[in-house]
Structures are given as structure tokens and as C-alpha cells.
Amino acid sequence: MGISLITIHIYLLPLHRFLQLCRGIGTLSAIILSVSFQDPLALYIYQNPLTLLGIGFIFVALTGIYFKEAFCFNRLETKLLTPLVPMVLLGHLFGVLSVGIEQALLGIWAGLFIIFALRKSVQPLIPDIGDKSVFTYLKQQRSASVS
């Protein structure tokens, strides 16, 4: 995801930076939790839902990628993942989902993510890279407004 957030074409620079910041905060939280507790990270997070207030930022960034892919490429799986990820995490955080529902939603999430990853792996590179001239144009606009 780190490489994706470096190379992804999001023309709105503040949004791009926000998603990168979210990934950074989430990653730092994961590192701190990993070295602070002996339990496996996933188990600790599951047993301590408040940890989602830190590590959840990774999923904010991931949901941003899903949203971008849904918007740019009209992918059904990302249209479903965009609301599903926050719903599962917030449901767990607030304890409103039963274990069975959480497991079912996590299974759906995993299945949709696999579909997304497989489709992304065979997607032609040129449309995925996007029109980089837009970045040049936007940079020139920012430079002109500063001058």
C-alpha cells in the first residue's frame, strides 16, 4: 500500500497527502503496538477495539484507494469495499456486530479484496498510471499563483 500511495494518480494533492499521512499514522501505530505487546498484532487489535483509533488510519488510506478506484475505473468490488471497510471497523469498535456477522463481513471483504487485487494485477499499466501531464499543469498553476 505504501508504494501504491506514492505512485497513485490522485490529482487533488491535499487528498493524496492526507491518505499518505493516514497510512503513516496507522503504520506507526502498528509498530508501536507490535513492540509494546507480546500478543500477535491482529489478535491484540481484535481483543482491544480501541486500538483501531490508531491502526485504523491504515484502513482510512485503504478505503481512499478503494474510493479512487471505484471513481476512476468503475469497479464494482471497490464500490462495495468503500462502505464495507468502515462499516466493519466501526461496527467492531463500537461492539454493535455479533461475531458471526463480523466473520461474514470479513469474509466478504477478503473475497472482494482478492477480486480487486487480481483485476488490478492484469490491468493495463497506461490507464492505471493516468495522465501525468495533469500534475505538471497543476504544479505550474501553483507556481503561477505564488509568483
PDB file of C-alpha atoms in Angstrom:
ATOM      1  CA  MET A   1       0.000   0.000   0.000  1.00  0.00           C
ATOM      2  CA  GLY A   2       2.915   2.328   0.637  1.00  0.00           C
ATOM      3  CA  ILE A   3       4.097   2.083  -2.960  1.00  0.00           C
ATOM      4  CA  SER A   4       0.538   2.497  -4.175  1.00  0.00           C
ATOM      5  CA  LEU A   5       0.145   5.723  -2.208  1.00  0.00           C
ATOM      6  CA  ILE A   6       3.380   7.047  -3.696  1.00  0.00           C
ATOM      7  CA  THR A   7       2.553   6.223  -7.311  1.00  0.00           C
ATOM      8  CA  ILE A   8      -1.253   6.529  -7.357  1.00  0.00           C
ATOM      9  CA  HIS A   9      -2.659   9.313  -9.506  1.00  0.00           C
ATOM     10  CA  ILE A  10      -4.844  11.462  -7.273  1.00  0.00           C
ATOM     11  CA  TYR A  11      -4.889  14.893  -8.828  1.00  0.00           C
ATOM     12  CA  LEU A  12      -6.100  16.627  -5.666  1.00  0.00           C
ATOM     13  CA  LEU A  13      -2.751  16.924  -3.873  1.00  0.00           C
ATOM     14  CA  PRO A  14      -4.146  17.613  -0.356  1.00  0.00           C
ATOM     15  CA  LEU A  15      -6.212  14.415  -0.558  1.00  0.00           C
ATOM     16  CA  HIS A  16      -3.182  12.453  -1.782  1.00  0.00           C
ATOM     17  CA  ARG A  17      -1.075  13.788   1.111  1.00  0.00           C
ATOM     18  CA  PHE A  18      -3.896  13.084   3.589  1.00  0.00           C
ATOM     19  CA  LEU A  19      -4.056   9.427   2.534  1.00  0.00           C
ATOM     20  CA  GLN A  20      -0.261   9.155   2.819  1.00  0.00           C
ATOM     21  CA  LEU A  21      -0.410  10.713   6.293  1.00  0.00           C
ATOM     22  CA  CYS A  22      -3.139   8.271   7.341  1.00  0.00           C
ATOM     23  CA  ARG A  23      -1.040   5.334   6.186  1.00  0.00           C
ATOM     24  CA  GLY A  24       1.925   6.711   8.121  1.00  0.00           C
ATOM     25  CA  ILE A  25      -0.073   7.164  11.328  1.00  0.00           C
ATOM     26  CA  GLY A  26      -1.562   3.683  11.011  1.00  0.00           C
ATOM     27  CA  THR A  27       1.811   2.107  10.306  1.00  0.00           C
ATOM     28  CA  LEU A  28       3.420   3.884  13.260  1.00  0.00           C
ATOM     29  CA  SER A  29       0.548   2.723  15.478  1.00  0.00           C
ATOM     30  CA  ALA A  30       1.018  -0.859  14.266  1.00  0.00           C
ATOM     31  CA  ILE A  31       4.748  -0.725  15.010  1.00  0.00           C
ATOM     32  CA  ILE A  32       4.165   0.679  18.492  1.00  0.00           C
ATOM     33  CA  LEU A  33       1.539  -1.972  19.267  1.00  0.00           C
ATOM     34  CA  SER A  34       3.754  -4.738  17.868  1.00  0.00           C
ATOM     35  CA  VAL A  35       6.702  -3.889  20.079  1.00  0.00           C
ATOM     36  CA  SER A  36       4.611  -2.996  23.143  1.00  0.00           C
ATOM     37  CA  PHE A  37       2.590  -6.195  23.491  1.00  0.00           C
ATOM     38  CA  GLN A  38       3.504  -9.861  23.184  1.00  0.00           C
ATOM     39  CA  ASP A  39       0.228 -10.981  21.606  1.00  0.00           C
ATOM     40  CA  PRO A  40       0.096 -11.252  17.818  1.00  0.00           C
ATOM     41  CA  LEU A  41      -0.924  -7.856  16.440  1.00  0.00           C
ATOM     42  CA  ALA A  42      -4.184  -8.988  14.817  1.00  0.00           C
ATOM     43  CA  LEU A  43      -5.280 -10.779  17.997  1.00  0.00           C
ATOM     44  CA  TYR A  44      -4.420  -7.785  20.173  1.00  0.00           C
ATOM     45  CA  ILE A  45      -6.373  -5.437  17.914  1.00  0.00           C
ATOM     46  CA  TYR A  46      -9.344  -7.805  17.873  1.00  0.00           C
ATOM     47  CA  GLN A  47      -9.354  -8.071  21.674  1.00  0.00           C
ATOM     48  CA  ASN A  48      -8.795  -4.326  22.161  1.00  0.00           C
ATOM     49  CA  PRO A  49     -11.040  -2.482  19.698  1.00  0.00           C
ATOM     50  CA  LEU A  50      -9.866   0.957  20.848  1.00  0.00           C
ATOM     51  CA  THR A  51      -6.563   0.228  19.100  1.00  0.00           C
ATOM     52  CA  LEU A  52      -8.492   0.890  15.883  1.00  0.00           C
ATOM     53  CA  LEU A  53      -8.276   4.583  16.777  1.00  0.00           C
ATOM     54  CA  GLY A  54      -4.593   4.376  15.831  1.00  0.00           C
ATOM     55  CA  ILE A  55      -4.162   1.485  13.450  1.00  0.00           C
ATOM     56  CA  GLY A  56      -7.474   2.297  11.775  1.00  0.00           C
ATOM     57  CA  PHE A  57      -5.757   5.079   9.852  1.00  0.00           C
ATOM     58  CA  ILE A  58      -4.258   2.392   7.611  1.00  0.00           C
ATOM     59  CA  PHE A  59      -7.797   1.444   6.671  1.00  0.00           C
ATOM     60  CA  VAL A  60      -8.711   5.084   6.048  1.00  0.00           C
ATOM     61  CA  ALA A  61      -5.929   5.126   3.444  1.00  0.00           C
ATOM     62  CA  LEU A  62      -7.025   1.778   2.018  1.00  0.00           C
ATOM     63  CA  THR A  63     -10.626   2.976   1.758  1.00  0.00           C
ATOM     64  CA  GLY A  64      -9.360   6.086  -0.030  1.00  0.00           C
ATOM     65  CA  ILE A  65      -7.665   3.843  -2.588  1.00  0.00           C
ATOM     66  CA  TYR A  66     -10.871   1.834  -2.998  1.00  0.00           C
ATOM     67  CA  PHE A  67     -12.869   5.039  -3.493  1.00  0.00           C
ATOM     68  CA  LYS A  68     -10.415   6.331  -6.081  1.00  0.00           C
ATOM     69  CA  GLU A  69     -10.509   3.036  -7.972  1.00  0.00           C
ATOM     70  CA  ALA A  70     -14.317   2.992  -7.877  1.00  0.00           C
ATOM     71  CA  PHE A  71     -14.425   6.559  -9.171  1.00  0.00           C
ATOM     72  CA  CYS A  72     -11.741   6.196 -11.867  1.00  0.00           C
ATOM     73  CA  PHE A  73     -12.361   2.646 -13.109  1.00  0.00           C
ATOM     74  CA  ASN A  74     -15.988   1.975 -12.107  1.00  0.00           C
ATOM     75  CA  ARG A  75     -15.020  -1.259 -10.323  1.00  0.00           C
ATOM     76  CA  LEU A  76     -17.922  -2.998  -8.581  1.00  0.00           C
ATOM     77  CA  GLU A  77     -15.731  -4.581  -5.900  1.00  0.00           C
ATOM     78  CA  THR A  78     -14.284  -1.221  -4.858  1.00  0.00           C
ATOM     79  CA  LYS A  79     -17.749   0.334  -4.824  1.00  0.00           C
ATOM     80  CA  LEU A  80     -18.700  -2.348  -2.308  1.00  0.00           C
ATOM     81  CA  LEU A  81     -15.444  -2.170  -0.329  1.00  0.00           C
ATOM     82  CA  THR A  82     -15.632   1.615   0.125  1.00  0.00           C
ATOM     83  CA  PRO A  83     -18.544   1.464   2.607  1.00  0.00           C
ATOM     84  CA  LEU A  84     -17.854  -2.098   3.805  1.00  0.00           C
ATOM     85  CA  VAL A  85     -14.430  -1.429   5.354  1.00  0.00           C
ATOM     86  CA  PRO A  86     -15.540   1.464   7.600  1.00  0.00           C
ATOM     87  CA  MET A  87     -18.749  -0.393   8.472  1.00  0.00           C
ATOM     88  CA  VAL A  88     -16.841  -3.472   9.676  1.00  0.00           C
ATOM     89  CA  LEU A  89     -14.232  -1.489  11.601  1.00  0.00           C
ATOM     90  CA  LEU A  90     -16.678   0.923  13.223  1.00  0.00           C
ATOM     91  CA  GLY A  91     -19.034  -1.953  14.000  1.00  0.00           C
ATOM     92  CA  HIS A  92     -16.202  -3.749  15.792  1.00  0.00           C
ATOM     93  CA  LEU A  93     -15.003  -0.579  17.530  1.00  0.00           C
ATOM     94  CA  PHE A  94     -18.455   0.148  18.956  1.00  0.00           C
ATOM     95  CA  GLY A  95     -19.301  -3.517  19.566  1.00  0.00           C
ATOM     96  CA  VAL A  96     -22.515  -3.478  17.535  1.00  0.00           C
ATOM     97  CA  LEU A  97     -21.752  -6.503  15.343  1.00  0.00           C
ATOM     98  CA  SER A  98     -22.078 -10.078  16.510  1.00  0.00           C
ATOM     99  CA  VAL A  99     -19.105 -12.385  15.977  1.00  0.00           C
ATOM    100  CA  GLY A 100     -20.976 -14.231  13.222  1.00  0.00           C
ATOM    101  CA  ILE A 101     -21.791 -11.034  11.338  1.00  0.00           C
ATOM    102  CA  GLU A 102     -18.213  -9.782  11.730  1.00  0.00           C
ATOM    103  CA  GLN A 103     -16.877 -13.054  10.348  1.00  0.00           C
ATOM    104  CA  ALA A 104     -19.259 -12.956   7.393  1.00  0.00           C
ATOM    105  CA  LEU A 105     -18.383  -9.341   6.598  1.00  0.00           C
ATOM    106  CA  LEU A 106     -14.659 -10.064   6.920  1.00  0.00           C
ATOM    107  CA  GLY A 107     -15.094 -12.986   4.516  1.00  0.00           C
ATOM    108  CA  ILE A 108     -16.859 -10.725   2.027  1.00  0.00           C
ATOM    109  CA  TRP A 109     -14.124  -8.109   2.496  1.00  0.00           C
ATOM    110  CA  ALA A 110     -11.404 -10.697   1.849  1.00  0.00           C
ATOM    111  CA  GLY A 111     -13.176 -12.052  -1.226  1.00  0.00           C
ATOM    112  CA  LEU A 112     -13.723  -8.599  -2.720  1.00  0.00           C
ATOM    113  CA  PHE A 113     -10.130  -7.635  -1.955  1.00  0.00           C
ATOM    114  CA  ILE A 114      -8.865 -10.739  -3.780  1.00  0.00           C
ATOM    115  CA  ILE A 115     -11.021  -9.837  -6.787  1.00  0.00           C
ATOM    116  CA  PHE A 116      -9.669  -6.276  -6.668  1.00  0.00           C
ATOM    117  CA  ALA A 117      -6.054  -7.468  -6.442  1.00  0.00           C
ATOM    118  CA  LEU A 118      -6.468  -9.948  -9.290  1.00  0.00           C
ATOM    119  CA  ARG A 119      -8.141  -7.401 -11.558  1.00  0.00           C
ATOM    120  CA  LYS A 120      -5.524  -4.800 -10.680  1.00  0.00           C
ATOM    121  CA  SER A 121      -2.690  -7.218 -11.480  1.00  0.00           C
ATOM    122  CA  VAL A 122      -3.886  -7.672 -15.071  1.00  0.00           C
ATOM    123  CA  GLN A 123      -4.996  -4.074 -15.666  1.00  0.00           C
ATOM    124  CA  PRO A 124      -3.084  -2.331 -18.469  1.00  0.00           C
ATOM    125  CA  LEU A 125      -0.475  -0.019 -16.977  1.00  0.00           C
ATOM    126  CA  ILE A 126      -1.118   3.105 -19.061  1.00  0.00           C
ATOM    127  CA  PRO A 127      -4.695   3.754 -17.838  1.00  0.00           C
ATOM    128  CA  ASP A 128      -3.604   2.910 -14.301  1.00  0.00           C
ATOM    129  CA  ILE A 129      -0.782   5.445 -14.353  1.00  0.00           C
ATOM    130  CA  GLY A 130      -3.147   8.160 -15.535  1.00  0.00           C
ATOM    131  CA  ASP A 131      -2.404  11.418 -17.265  1.00  0.00           C
ATOM    132  CA  LYS A 132       0.745  12.681 -15.576  1.00  0.00           C
ATOM    133  CA  SER A 133       0.545  15.936 -17.565  1.00  0.00           C
ATOM    134  CA  VAL A 134      -2.233  16.959 -15.168  1.00  0.00           C
ATOM    135  CA  PHE A 135       0.333  17.009 -12.351  1.00  0.00           C
ATOM    136  CA  THR A 136       2.620  19.244 -14.430  1.00  0.00           C
ATOM    137  CA  TYR A 137      -0.265  21.592 -15.194  1.00  0.00           C
ATOM    138  CA  LEU A 138      -1.348  21.766 -11.542  1.00  0.00           C
ATOM    139  CA  LYS A 139       2.236  22.397 -10.426  1.00  0.00           C
ATOM    140  CA  GLN A 140       2.534  25.237 -12.948  1.00  0.00           C
ATOM    141  CA  GLN A 141      -0.744  26.692 -11.671  1.00  0.00           C
ATOM    142  CA  ARG A 142       0.538  26.620  -8.078  1.00  0.00           C
ATOM    143  CA  SER A 143       3.829  28.223  -9.140  1.00  0.00           C
ATOM    144  CA  ALA A 144       1.997  30.937 -11.072  1.00  0.00           C
ATOM    145  CA  SER A 145      -0.246  31.761  -8.106  1.00  0.00           C
ATOM    146  CA  VAL A 146       2.780  32.052  -5.786  1.00  0.00           C
ATOM    147  CA  SER A 147       4.700  34.328  -8.168  1.00  0.00           C
TER     148      SER A 147
END
